[in-house]
PDB file of C-alpha atoms in Angstrom:
ATOM      1  CA  MET K 287       0.154  -0.037   0.535  1.00  0.00           C
ATOM      2  CA  LYS K 288       1.267   3.192  -1.035  1.00  0.00           C
ATOM      3  CA  ARG K 289      -0.221   6.175   0.696  1.00  0.00           C
ATOM      4  CA  SER K 290       0.048   9.023  -2.295  1.00  0.00           C
ATOM      5  CA  THR K 291      -4.740   9.471  -2.419  1.00  0.00           C
ATOM      6  CA  ILE K 292      -5.421   7.209  -5.131  1.00  0.00           C
ATOM      7  CA  VAL K 293      -6.614   4.640  -3.918  1.00  0.00           C
ATOM      8  CA  ALA K 294      -7.294   1.132  -4.806  1.00  0.00           C
ATOM      9  CA  ALA K 295     -11.410   0.513  -2.871  1.00  0.00           C
ATOM     10  CA  ALA K 296     -14.075  -2.249  -4.154  1.00  0.00           C
ATOM     11  CA  GLY K 297     -11.577  -3.591  -6.608  1.00  0.00           C
ATOM     12  CA  ALA K 298     -11.460   0.900  -8.284  1.00  0.00           C
ATOM     13  CA  VAL K 299      -8.540   2.943  -7.961  1.00  0.00           C
ATOM     14  CA  THR K 300     -10.104   5.867  -7.106  1.00  0.00           C
ATOM     15  CA  LEU K 301      -9.062   9.637  -6.543  1.00  0.00           C
ATOM     16  CA  LEU K 302     -10.569  10.094  -2.890  1.00  0.00           C
ATOM     17  CA  ALA K 303     -12.862  12.976  -2.772  1.00  0.00           C
ATOM     18  CA  ALA K 304     -11.273  15.028   0.396  1.00  0.00           C
ATOM     19  CA  SER K 305     -12.448  18.232   2.623  1.00  0.00           C
ATOM     20  CA  PRO K 306     -11.226  20.420   5.527  1.00  0.00           C
ATOM     21  CA  ALA K 307     -11.779  17.797   8.026  1.00  0.00           C
ATOM     22  CA  ALA K 308      -8.807  15.675   9.805  1.00  0.00           C
ATOM     23  CA  ALA K 309      -6.120  14.822   8.256  1.00  0.00           C
ATOM     24  CA  ILE K 310      -3.033  12.803   9.581  1.00  0.00           C
ATOM     25  CA  ASN K 311      -5.874  11.011  11.695  1.00  0.00           C
ATOM     26  CA  THR K 312      -8.896  11.415  14.133  1.00  0.00           C
ATOM     27  CA  TYR K 313      -7.079  10.396  17.368  1.00  0.00           C
ATOM     28  CA  ASN K 314      -4.476  12.117  18.951  1.00  0.00           C
ATOM     29  CA  ALA K 315      -3.928  14.677  16.111  1.00  0.00           C
ATOM     30  CA  GLN K 316      -2.603  18.263  15.622  1.00  0.00           C
ATOM     31  CA  PRO K 317      -2.992  21.347  13.811  1.00  0.00           C
ATOM     32  CA  ALA K 318       0.900  22.178  13.163  1.00  0.00           C
ATOM     33  CA  PRO K 319       0.512  25.737  12.032  1.00  0.00           C
ATOM     34  CA  GLU K 320       4.313  25.785  12.963  1.00  0.00           C
ATOM     35  CA  ARG K 321       5.644  23.256  10.715  1.00  0.00           C
ATOM     36  CA  THR K 322       6.094  25.646   7.448  1.00  0.00           C
ATOM     37  CA  GLU K 323       9.000  23.701   6.168  1.00  0.00           C
ATOM     38  CA  VAL K 324       5.909  21.126   5.306  1.00  0.00           C
ATOM     39  CA  GLY K 325       3.791  21.276   2.241  1.00  0.00           C
ATOM     40  CA  ALA K 326       1.126  19.672   0.198  1.00  0.00           C
ATOM     41  CA  TYR K 327       2.118  18.251  -3.276  1.00  0.00           C
ATOM     42  CA  LEU K 328      -0.460  19.589  -6.275  1.00  0.00           C
ATOM     43  CA  ALA K 329      -0.587  18.551  -9.391  1.00  0.00           C
ATOM     44  CA  LEU K 330      -2.542  19.862 -12.403  1.00  0.00           C
ATOM     45  CA  TRP K 331      -3.136  16.631 -14.678  1.00  0.00           C
ATOM     46  CA  ASP K 332      -4.996  14.603 -17.463  1.00  0.00           C
ATOM     47  CA  THR K 333      -6.637  11.992 -16.565  1.00  0.00           C
ATOM     48  CA  THR K 334      -8.682  11.516 -19.668  1.00  0.00           C
ATOM     49  CA  GLY K 335      -6.288  11.459 -22.470  1.00  0.00           C
ATOM     50  CA  ASP K 336      -7.990  13.932 -24.604  1.00  0.00           C
ATOM     51  CA  GLY K 337      -5.021  16.634 -23.648  1.00  0.00           C
ATOM     52  CA  VAL K 338      -7.245  18.930 -21.566  1.00  0.00           C
ATOM     53  CA  PRO K 339      -6.112  19.053 -17.935  1.00  0.00           C
ATOM     54  CA  ASP K 340      -9.282  18.007 -15.691  1.00  0.00           C
ATOM     55  CA  ARG K 341      -7.662  18.017 -12.294  1.00  0.00           C
ATOM     56  CA  PHE K 342      -5.541  20.110  -9.862  1.00  0.00           C
ATOM     57  CA  ASP K 343      -5.222  18.936  -6.853  1.00  0.00           C
ATOM     58  CA  TRP K 344      -3.183  17.596  -3.481  1.00  0.00           C
ATOM     59  CA  ARG K 345      -1.549  14.021  -4.272  1.00  0.00           C
ATOM     60  CA  CYS K 346       1.009  14.147  -1.098  1.00  0.00           C
ATOM     61  CA  SER K 347       3.043  15.593   1.865  1.00  0.00           C
ATOM     62  CA  GLY K 348       6.169  16.905   1.574  1.00  0.00           C
ATOM     63  CA  THR K 349       8.803  18.715   3.163  1.00  0.00           C
ATOM     64  CA  MET K 350      11.300  21.722   2.043  1.00  0.00           C
ATOM     65  CA  VAL K 351      14.990  20.510   2.921  1.00  0.00           C
ATOM     66  CA  ASP K 352      16.160  23.795   1.621  1.00  0.00           C
ATOM     67  CA  ASP K 353      15.019  26.855   0.160  1.00  0.00           C
ATOM     68  CA  ASP K 354      14.496  25.652  -3.453  1.00  0.00           C
ATOM     69  CA  THR K 355      13.538  21.246  -3.117  1.00  0.00           C
ATOM     70  CA  PHE K 356      10.431  19.266  -1.925  1.00  0.00           C
ATOM     71  CA  LEU K 357      10.662  16.549  -1.022  1.00  0.00           C
ATOM     72  CA  THR K 358       8.290  13.675  -1.289  1.00  0.00           C
ATOM     73  CA  ALA K 359       8.272  10.156  -2.297  1.00  0.00           C
ATOM     74  CA  ALA K 360       8.399   8.940  -6.473  1.00  0.00           C
ATOM     75  CA  HIS K 361       4.978   7.294  -5.933  1.00  0.00           C
ATOM     76  CA  CYS K 362       3.698  11.043  -6.169  1.00  0.00           C
ATOM     77  CA  THR K 363       5.675  11.713  -8.874  1.00  0.00           C
ATOM     78  CA  ASP K 364       5.687   8.454 -10.855  1.00  0.00           C
ATOM     79  CA  GLY K 365       4.486   7.498 -14.373  1.00  0.00           C
ATOM     80  CA  SER K 366       2.161  10.744 -14.338  1.00  0.00           C
ATOM     81  CA  PRO K 367       0.740  11.481 -18.178  1.00  0.00           C
ATOM     82  CA  ALA K 368       2.597  13.690 -20.342  1.00  0.00           C
ATOM     83  CA  GLY K 369       1.758  17.166 -20.151  1.00  0.00           C
ATOM     84  CA  THR K 370       1.277  17.040 -16.248  1.00  0.00           C
ATOM     85  CA  ARG K 371       2.373  20.165 -13.442  1.00  0.00           C
ATOM     86  CA  THR K 372       3.957  20.265 -10.255  1.00  0.00           C
ATOM     87  CA  PHE K 373       3.587  22.000  -7.683  1.00  0.00           C
ATOM     88  CA  VAL K 374       3.583  22.889  -3.948  1.00  0.00           C
ATOM     89  CA  SER K 375       1.857  24.823  -1.219  1.00  0.00           C
ATOM     90  CA  LEU K 376       3.207  25.565   2.010  1.00  0.00           C
ATOM     91  CA  GLU K 377      -0.483  26.919   2.521  1.00  0.00           C
ATOM     92  CA  GLU K 378      -1.902  24.933   5.968  1.00  0.00           C
ATOM     93  CA  ASP K 379      -5.247  25.024   4.844  1.00  0.00           C
ATOM     94  CA  VAL K 380      -4.823  24.015   0.691  1.00  0.00           C
ATOM     95  CA  GLN K 381      -8.900  21.737   0.620  1.00  0.00           C
ATOM     96  CA  SER K 382     -10.323  25.294   1.179  1.00  0.00           C
ATOM     97  CA  LEU K 383      -8.841  26.874  -1.002  1.00  0.00           C
ATOM     98  CA  LEU K 384     -10.042  23.861  -3.426  1.00  0.00           C
ATOM     99  CA  ASP K 385     -12.897  24.303  -2.073  1.00  0.00           C
ATOM    100  CA  GLU K 386     -13.543  28.092  -2.089  1.00  0.00           C
ATOM    101  CA  HIS K 387     -12.499  27.839  -6.437  1.00  0.00           C
ATOM    102  CA  ALA K 388     -14.217  24.704  -7.539  1.00  0.00           C
ATOM    103  CA  ASP K 389     -16.436  26.375  -9.626  1.00  0.00           C
ATOM    104  CA  LEU K 390     -13.343  27.127 -12.161  1.00  0.00           C
ATOM    105  CA  THR K 391     -11.637  24.422 -14.524  1.00  0.00           C
ATOM    106  CA  PRO K 392      -9.045  23.265 -13.334  1.00  0.00           C
ATOM    107  CA  SER K 393      -6.822  25.122 -15.168  1.00  0.00           C
ATOM    108  CA  ALA K 394      -7.694  28.387 -14.229  1.00  0.00           C
ATOM    109  CA  GLN K 395      -8.436  26.959 -10.148  1.00  0.00           C
ATOM    110  CA  ALA K 396      -3.950  26.594 -11.275  1.00  0.00           C
ATOM    111  CA  ASP K 397      -3.527  29.843 -12.538  1.00  0.00           C
ATOM    112  CA  LEU K 398      -4.421  31.447  -9.522  1.00  0.00           C
ATOM    113  CA  PHE K 399      -3.125  29.620  -7.216  1.00  0.00           C
ATOM    114  CA  LEU K 400       0.047  31.153  -8.671  1.00  0.00           C
ATOM    115  CA  ALA K 401      -1.078  33.976  -9.099  1.00  0.00           C
ATOM    116  CA  ASN K 402      -1.918  34.975  -5.376  1.00  0.00           C
ATOM    117  CA  GLY K 403       0.907  32.852  -3.999  1.00  0.00           C
ATOM    118  CA  TRP K 404      -0.627  29.449  -2.523  1.00  0.00           C
ATOM    119  CA  VAL K 405       1.453  27.788  -4.617  1.00  0.00           C
ATOM    120  CA  VAL K 406       4.370  27.382  -6.478  1.00  0.00           C
ATOM    121  CA  GLU K 407       5.181  25.716  -9.922  1.00  0.00           C
ATOM    122  CA  GLY K 408       8.842  23.009  -9.628  1.00  0.00           C
ATOM    123  CA  ASP K 409      10.282  20.314 -12.171  1.00  0.00           C
ATOM    124  CA  PRO K 410       9.862  16.835  -9.985  1.00  0.00           C
ATOM    125  CA  HIS K 411      12.706  14.108 -10.110  1.00  0.00           C
ATOM    126  CA  GLN K 412      12.677  10.564  -8.281  1.00  0.00           C
ATOM    127  CA  ASP K 413      14.963   8.406  -7.786  1.00  0.00           C
ATOM    128  CA  ALA K 414      16.237   6.057 -11.174  1.00  0.00           C
ATOM    129  CA  ARG K 415      15.830   3.162  -8.660  1.00  0.00           C
ATOM    130  CA  TYR K 416      12.857   3.311  -8.036  1.00  0.00           C
ATOM    131  CA  PRO K 417      10.509   0.294  -7.686  1.00  0.00           C
ATOM    132  CA  GLY K 418      13.675  -1.183  -6.079  1.00  0.00           C
ATOM    133  CA  PRO K 419      12.911  -4.656  -4.401  1.00  0.00           C
ATOM    134  CA  ALA K 420      10.448  -4.729  -1.088  1.00  0.00           C
ATOM    135  CA  SER K 421      14.067  -4.313   1.258  1.00  0.00           C
ATOM    136  CA  ASP K 422      14.863  -0.787  -0.616  1.00  0.00           C
ATOM    137  CA  THR K 423      11.803   0.690  -2.557  1.00  0.00           C
ATOM    138  CA  ALA K 424      14.048   4.525  -3.586  1.00  0.00           C
ATOM    139  CA  ASP K 425      10.887   5.296  -3.439  1.00  0.00           C
ATOM    140  CA  LEU K 426      12.347   9.413  -3.416  1.00  0.00           C
ATOM    141  CA  ALA K 427      11.704  12.252  -5.746  1.00  0.00           C
ATOM    142  CA  VAL K 428      12.123  16.344  -5.368  1.00  0.00           C
ATOM    143  CA  VAL K 429      11.031  18.848  -6.652  1.00  0.00           C
ATOM    144  CA  ASP K 430      12.663  21.016  -7.580  1.00  0.00           C
ATOM    145  CA  PHE K 431      12.587  24.411  -7.792  1.00  0.00           C
ATOM    146  CA  ALA K 432      16.480  25.843  -8.522  1.00  0.00           C
ATOM    147  CA  GLY K 433      16.033  26.439 -12.574  1.00  0.00           C
ATOM    148  CA  ARG K 434      12.322  28.064 -11.515  1.00  0.00           C
ATOM    149  CA  ASP K 435      11.782  32.227 -11.298  1.00  0.00           C
ATOM    150  CA  VAL K 436       9.623  31.905  -7.723  1.00  0.00           C
ATOM    151  CA  THR K 437      10.928  29.464  -4.923  1.00  0.00           C
ATOM    152  CA  PRO K 438       8.561  28.321  -2.285  1.00  0.00           C
ATOM    153  CA  ALA K 439      11.550  30.974   0.305  1.00  0.00           C
ATOM    154  CA  ASP K 440      10.183  33.819  -1.921  1.00  0.00           C
ATOM    155  CA  VAL K 441       6.255  32.766  -1.410  1.00  0.00           C
ATOM    156  CA  TRP K 442       6.915  31.631   2.134  1.00  0.00           C
ATOM    157  CA  ASP K 443       9.252  31.463   5.827  1.00  0.00           C
ATOM    158  CA  PHE K 444       9.907  28.528   7.176  1.00  0.00           C
ATOM    159  CA  THR K 445      13.309  27.366   8.825  1.00  0.00           C
ATOM    160  CA  PRO K 446      13.735  23.631   6.323  1.00  0.00           C
ATOM    161  CA  ALA K 447      13.464  20.349   7.787  1.00  0.00           C
ATOM    162  CA  THR K 448      17.424  19.440   9.288  1.00  0.00           C
ATOM    163  CA  LEU K 449      18.566  16.168   7.225  1.00  0.00           C
ATOM    164  CA  PRO K 450      20.761  13.222   8.798  1.00  0.00           C
ATOM    165  CA  THR K 451      23.618  12.315   8.618  1.00  0.00           C
ATOM    166  CA  ALA K 452      25.438   9.747   7.325  1.00  0.00           C
ATOM    167  CA  GLY K 453      24.071   6.213   9.230  1.00  0.00           C
ATOM    168  CA  GLN K 454      22.544   8.067  11.902  1.00  0.00           C
ATOM    169  CA  LEU K 455      19.950   5.748  13.243  1.00  0.00           C
ATOM    170  CA  ASP K 456      22.503   3.182  13.153  1.00  0.00           C
ATOM    171  CA  ARG K 457      24.640   5.071  15.169  1.00  0.00           C
ATOM    172  CA  VAL K 458      21.653   5.731  17.847  1.00  0.00           C
ATOM    173  CA  GLY K 459      20.273   2.566  18.292  1.00  0.00           C
ATOM    174  CA  GLY K 460      17.050   1.394  18.733  1.00  0.00           C
ATOM    175  CA  THR K 461      17.175   1.209  22.666  1.00  0.00           C
ATOM    176  CA  THR K 462      17.826   4.575  22.150  1.00  0.00           C
ATOM    177  CA  LEU K 463      15.122   5.590  19.238  1.00  0.00           C
ATOM    178  CA  ALA K 464      12.312   3.888  21.265  1.00  0.00           C
ATOM    179  CA  ARG K 465      12.917   6.151  23.569  1.00  0.00           C
ATOM    180  CA  ALA K 466      13.508   9.523  21.176  1.00  0.00           C
ATOM    181  CA  PRO K 467       9.988  11.315  20.507  1.00  0.00           C
ATOM    182  CA  TRP K 468       8.658  10.865  16.643  1.00  0.00           C
ATOM    183  CA  THR K 469       6.519  13.746  15.119  1.00  0.00           C
ATOM    184  CA  VAL K 470       4.698  12.248  11.814  1.00  0.00           C
ATOM    185  CA  VAL K 471       3.110  15.640   9.965  1.00  0.00           C
ATOM    186  CA  GLY K 472       1.309  15.530   6.504  1.00  0.00           C
ATOM    187  CA  TYR K 473      -1.564  17.002   4.761  1.00  0.00           C
ATOM    188  CA  GLY K 474      -3.376  13.238   4.454  1.00  0.00           C
ATOM    189  CA  THR K 475      -7.002  11.776   5.057  1.00  0.00           C
ATOM    190  CA  ALA K 476      -8.229  10.455   8.461  1.00  0.00           C
ATOM    191  CA  GLU K 477      -8.079   6.478   9.131  1.00  0.00           C
ATOM    192  CA  ALA K 478     -10.911   4.201   7.724  1.00  0.00           C
ATOM    193  CA  GLN K 479     -14.452   5.213   8.927  1.00  0.00           C
ATOM    194  CA  ASN K 480     -17.314   2.109   8.225  1.00  0.00           C
ATOM    195  CA  GLY K 481     -20.335   3.009   6.339  1.00  0.00           C
ATOM    196  CA  PRO K 482     -22.412   2.680   3.630  1.00  0.00           C
ATOM    197  CA  GLY K 483     -20.739   0.130   0.936  1.00  0.00           C
ATOM    198  CA  GLY K 484     -17.374  -0.404   3.057  1.00  0.00           C
ATOM    199  CA  HIS K 485     -13.876   1.448   4.764  1.00  0.00           C
ATOM    200  CA  THR K 486     -13.479   5.572   3.610  1.00  0.00           C
ATOM    201  CA  HIS K 487     -11.013   7.862   4.442  1.00  0.00           C
ATOM    202  CA  PRO K 488     -12.915  11.324   5.020  1.00  0.00           C
ATOM    203  CA  GLY K 489     -10.775  14.404   5.321  1.00  0.00           C
ATOM    204  CA  GLY K 490      -7.209  15.468   3.307  1.00  0.00           C
ATOM    205  CA  GLY K 491      -6.001  18.709   2.856  1.00  0.00           C
ATOM    206  CA  VAL K 492      -5.223  20.333   5.813  1.00  0.00           C
ATOM    207  CA  ARG K 493      -1.727  20.459   7.416  1.00  0.00           C
ATOM    208  CA  LEU K 494      -1.691  18.410  10.938  1.00  0.00           C
ATOM    209  CA  LYS K 495       0.929  16.627  13.378  1.00  0.00           C
ATOM    210  CA  ALA K 496       0.852  13.313  16.278  1.00  0.00           C
ATOM    211  CA  SER K 497       3.057  11.384  17.625  1.00  0.00           C
ATOM    212  CA  GLU K 498       4.264   7.285  16.763  1.00  0.00           C
ATOM    213  CA  GLY K 499       5.992   5.013  19.246  1.00  0.00           C
ATOM    214  CA  PHE K 500       9.205   3.863  17.405  1.00  0.00           C
ATOM    215  CA  ASN K 501       8.539   0.317  16.503  1.00  0.00           C
ATOM    216  CA  ALA K 502      12.348  -1.421  14.603  1.00  0.00           C
ATOM    217  CA  LEU K 503      14.571   0.133  12.766  1.00  0.00           C
ATOM    218  CA  THR K 504      16.058  -1.933   9.100  1.00  0.00           C
ATOM    219  CA  LYS K 505      18.491  -1.053   6.309  1.00  0.00           C
ATOM    220  CA  SER K 506      16.049   0.925   4.778  1.00  0.00           C
ATOM    221  CA  TRP K 507      12.891   1.679   6.358  1.00  0.00           C
ATOM    222  CA  VAL K 508      11.576   2.949  10.366  1.00  0.00           C
ATOM    223  CA  ARG K 509       8.818   1.487  11.431  1.00  0.00           C
ATOM    224  CA  LEU K 510       6.702   3.618  13.890  1.00  0.00           C
ATOM    225  CA  SER K 511       3.708   2.318  15.533  1.00  0.00           C
ATOM    226  CA  ILE K 512       0.302   4.784  15.116  1.00  0.00           C
ATOM    227  CA  ASN K 513      -1.853   3.024  17.833  1.00  0.00           C
ATOM    228  CA  GLU K 514      -4.836   4.629  19.467  1.00  0.00           C
ATOM    229  CA  SER K 515      -4.481   3.391  22.688  1.00  0.00           C
ATOM    230  CA  LYS K 516      -0.570   3.965  23.579  1.00  0.00           C
ATOM    231  CA  GLY K 517      -1.295   8.006  22.533  1.00  0.00           C
ATOM    232  CA  TYR K 518      -0.087   8.315  19.569  1.00  0.00           C
ATOM    233  CA  GLY K 519      -1.792   9.262  16.103  1.00  0.00           C
ATOM    234  CA  GLY K 520      -0.306   8.529  12.828  1.00  0.00           C
ATOM    235  CA  ALA K 521       0.380   8.829   8.748  1.00  0.00           C
ATOM    236  CA  CYS K 522      -2.718   7.917   5.839  1.00  0.00           C
ATOM    237  CA  TYR K 523      -3.708   8.696   2.672  1.00  0.00           C
ATOM    238  CA  GLY K 524      -1.791  11.151   1.440  1.00  0.00           C
ATOM    239  CA  ASP K 525       0.793  12.279   3.582  1.00  0.00           C
ATOM    240  CA  SER K 526       3.048   9.538   1.844  1.00  0.00           C
ATOM    241  CA  GLY K 527       6.603  11.140   1.088  1.00  0.00           C
ATOM    242  CA  GLY K 528       5.601  13.531   4.736  1.00  0.00           C
ATOM    243  CA  PRO K 529       8.143  13.828   7.257  1.00  0.00           C
ATOM    244  CA  ASN K 530       8.479  12.021  10.660  1.00  0.00           C
ATOM    245  CA  PHE K 531      10.752  13.977  12.843  1.00  0.00           C
ATOM    246  CA  VAL K 532      13.171  12.487  15.338  1.00  0.00           C
ATOM    247  CA  THR K 533      14.630  14.126  17.948  1.00  0.00           C
ATOM    248  CA  VAL K 534      18.423  12.284  18.254  1.00  0.00           C
ATOM    249  CA  ASP K 535      21.442  13.937  20.007  1.00  0.00           C
ATOM    250  CA  GLY K 536      20.169  16.561  21.015  1.00  0.00           C
ATOM    251  CA  GLN K 537      18.565  18.041  17.642  1.00  0.00           C
ATOM    252  CA  GLN K 538      15.597  17.374  15.762  1.00  0.00           C
ATOM    253  CA  VAL K 539      16.341  15.271  11.952  1.00  0.00           C
ATOM    254  CA  LEU K 540      13.862  14.701   9.227  1.00  0.00           C
ATOM    255  CA  GLY K 541      13.880  10.074   9.754  1.00  0.00           C
ATOM    256  CA  GLY K 542      12.403   9.682   7.149  1.00  0.00           C
ATOM    257  CA  THR K 543       9.546  10.107   4.837  1.00  0.00           C
ATOM    258  CA  THR K 544       6.295   8.334   5.202  1.00  0.00           C
ATOM    259  CA  ILE K 545       6.214   5.614   1.989  1.00  0.00           C
ATOM    260  CA  THR K 546       3.295   3.080   3.202  1.00  0.00           C
ATOM    261  CA  GLY K 547       1.497   1.206   6.125  1.00  0.00           C
ATOM    262  CA  ASP K 548      -1.486  -0.914   7.225  1.00  0.00           C
ATOM    263  CA  VAL K 549      -4.637  -0.402   4.857  1.00  0.00           C
ATOM    264  CA  PRO K 550      -6.691   1.751   7.190  1.00  0.00           C
ATOM    265  CA  CYS K 551      -4.373   3.417   8.947  1.00  0.00           C
ATOM    266  CA  LYS K 552      -4.555   2.299  12.415  1.00  0.00           C
ATOM    267  CA  ALA K 553      -1.339   0.448  12.959  1.00  0.00           C
ATOM    268  CA  THR K 554       1.940   0.713  11.759  1.00  0.00           C
ATOM    269  CA  ASN K 555       3.374   3.882   9.836  1.00  0.00           C
ATOM    270  CA  VAL K 556       6.426   2.065   7.873  1.00  0.00           C
ATOM    271  CA  VAL K 557       9.101   5.339   7.020  1.00  0.00           C
ATOM    272  CA  TYR K 558      12.018   5.419   4.527  1.00  0.00           C
ATOM    273  CA  ARG K 559      15.056   6.342   6.388  1.00  0.00           C
ATOM    274  CA  LEU K 560      16.759   9.200   4.925  1.00  0.00           C
ATOM    275  CA  ASP K 561      20.546   8.490   6.584  1.00  0.00           C
ATOM    276  CA  THR K 562      21.351   5.976   3.791  1.00  0.00           C
ATOM    277  CA  ALA K 563      23.925   5.423   1.676  1.00  0.00           C
ATOM    278  CA  PRO K 564      21.443   5.110  -1.745  1.00  0.00           C
ATOM    279  CA  ALA K 565      19.292   7.751   0.217  1.00  0.00           C
ATOM    280  CA  ARG K 566      22.136  10.010   0.595  1.00  0.00           C
ATOM    281  CA  ALA K 567      23.193   8.853  -2.929  1.00  0.00           C
ATOM    282  CA  PHE K 568      19.933  10.796  -4.454  1.00  0.00           C
ATOM    283  CA  LEU K 569      19.807  13.481  -2.454  1.00  0.00           C
ATOM    284  CA  THR K 570      23.101  14.551  -3.123  1.00  0.00           C
ATOM    285  CA  PRO K 571      22.802  16.893  -6.044  1.00  0.00           C
ATOM    286  CA  PHE K 572      19.304  19.048  -4.469  1.00  0.00           C
ATOM    287  CA  VAL K 573      20.579  19.687  -1.299  1.00  0.00           C
ATOM    288  CA  THR K 574      24.169  20.429   0.549  1.00  0.00           C
ATOM    289  CA  LEU K 575      24.644  16.927   2.706  1.00  0.00           C
ATOM    290  CA  ARG K 576      25.787  17.395   6.545  1.00  0.00           C
TER     291      ARG K 576
END
C-alpha cells in the first residue's frame, strides 16, 4: 500500500474526495501551524487522455529541505501523464482554497493559485532506482525549484528541515530511538471509517501532526506505531512523502518519509530512511548534506 491519495477501493482505483476536516487521523492529532517547512504536493493533469487538464488537486505531502528543494515520495510523481504540471503549497489549509474556487476549471484554478501565491510551480525528479525491491524501494523524489524564477522561499517564511547525517539512526541505535519523540506531519486523510459500501477515508488537505512510537529499524526502513491506545496518531493516504521527525543527539532531524503502512491506517507507519547511502546519493545533486 502506498499512501498517496490514489487508493484501491472496491476493486477500483479511486481518487479520494477531500474536505477540510481531519487529516493524519482523527485521534491524537493536532493542527501544525508551526511546521511551515511541511507542504502539500499538488498537480494539474489530464485524466482522460484528451490533452486537456481536468484535475487540479493535492496528491501527497513533503518537506522543504533547503530553500529550493521539496522532498517527497517517488510514487507521488511516478507515472504522471505527459504534460502534468507540478506544484508545492506551504499553506496550512489547501483543501479550503480548492473548495472555495471549485467553480473554476482546473487550469484556471492552477493559474489563480499561482497568482495568489498559494502554490509555486517546480520540476519533479525521482530516484532512478524506483521501484526497487521491497527491501529498498528507492521511493524518493524531489520537486526542484532551482531553475524557476519563483521558489517557495520567495513566497513563504520557513526554516528547512534538518536531514540526518550518514548512518545517524544506526549510530543512535534502536534503544535510544525507542525513547526518542517521533512526530509525523502531513496533509493526508483520516483513518478508515465504516459506512455504507465499506471503508472510506475522509478529510485531508490540511496540515496536521501526531506523535508516533518506535517499533523497529531496518536497513532502509523505520517502522513506527500509530496505536491509538498508546496515545499515538499516525499517517494515512495523502501523507506519503511527508516527514517523520525524531529528536536525537539534542536535535530534531527528518528521520524519514512516510511511504506505506496498514490499509486502515490504525497500526503502523512505514518510513523510508534518509540517512542511508542510497538515499543520500539521490539527494546529493539537490541538497548540501551534512
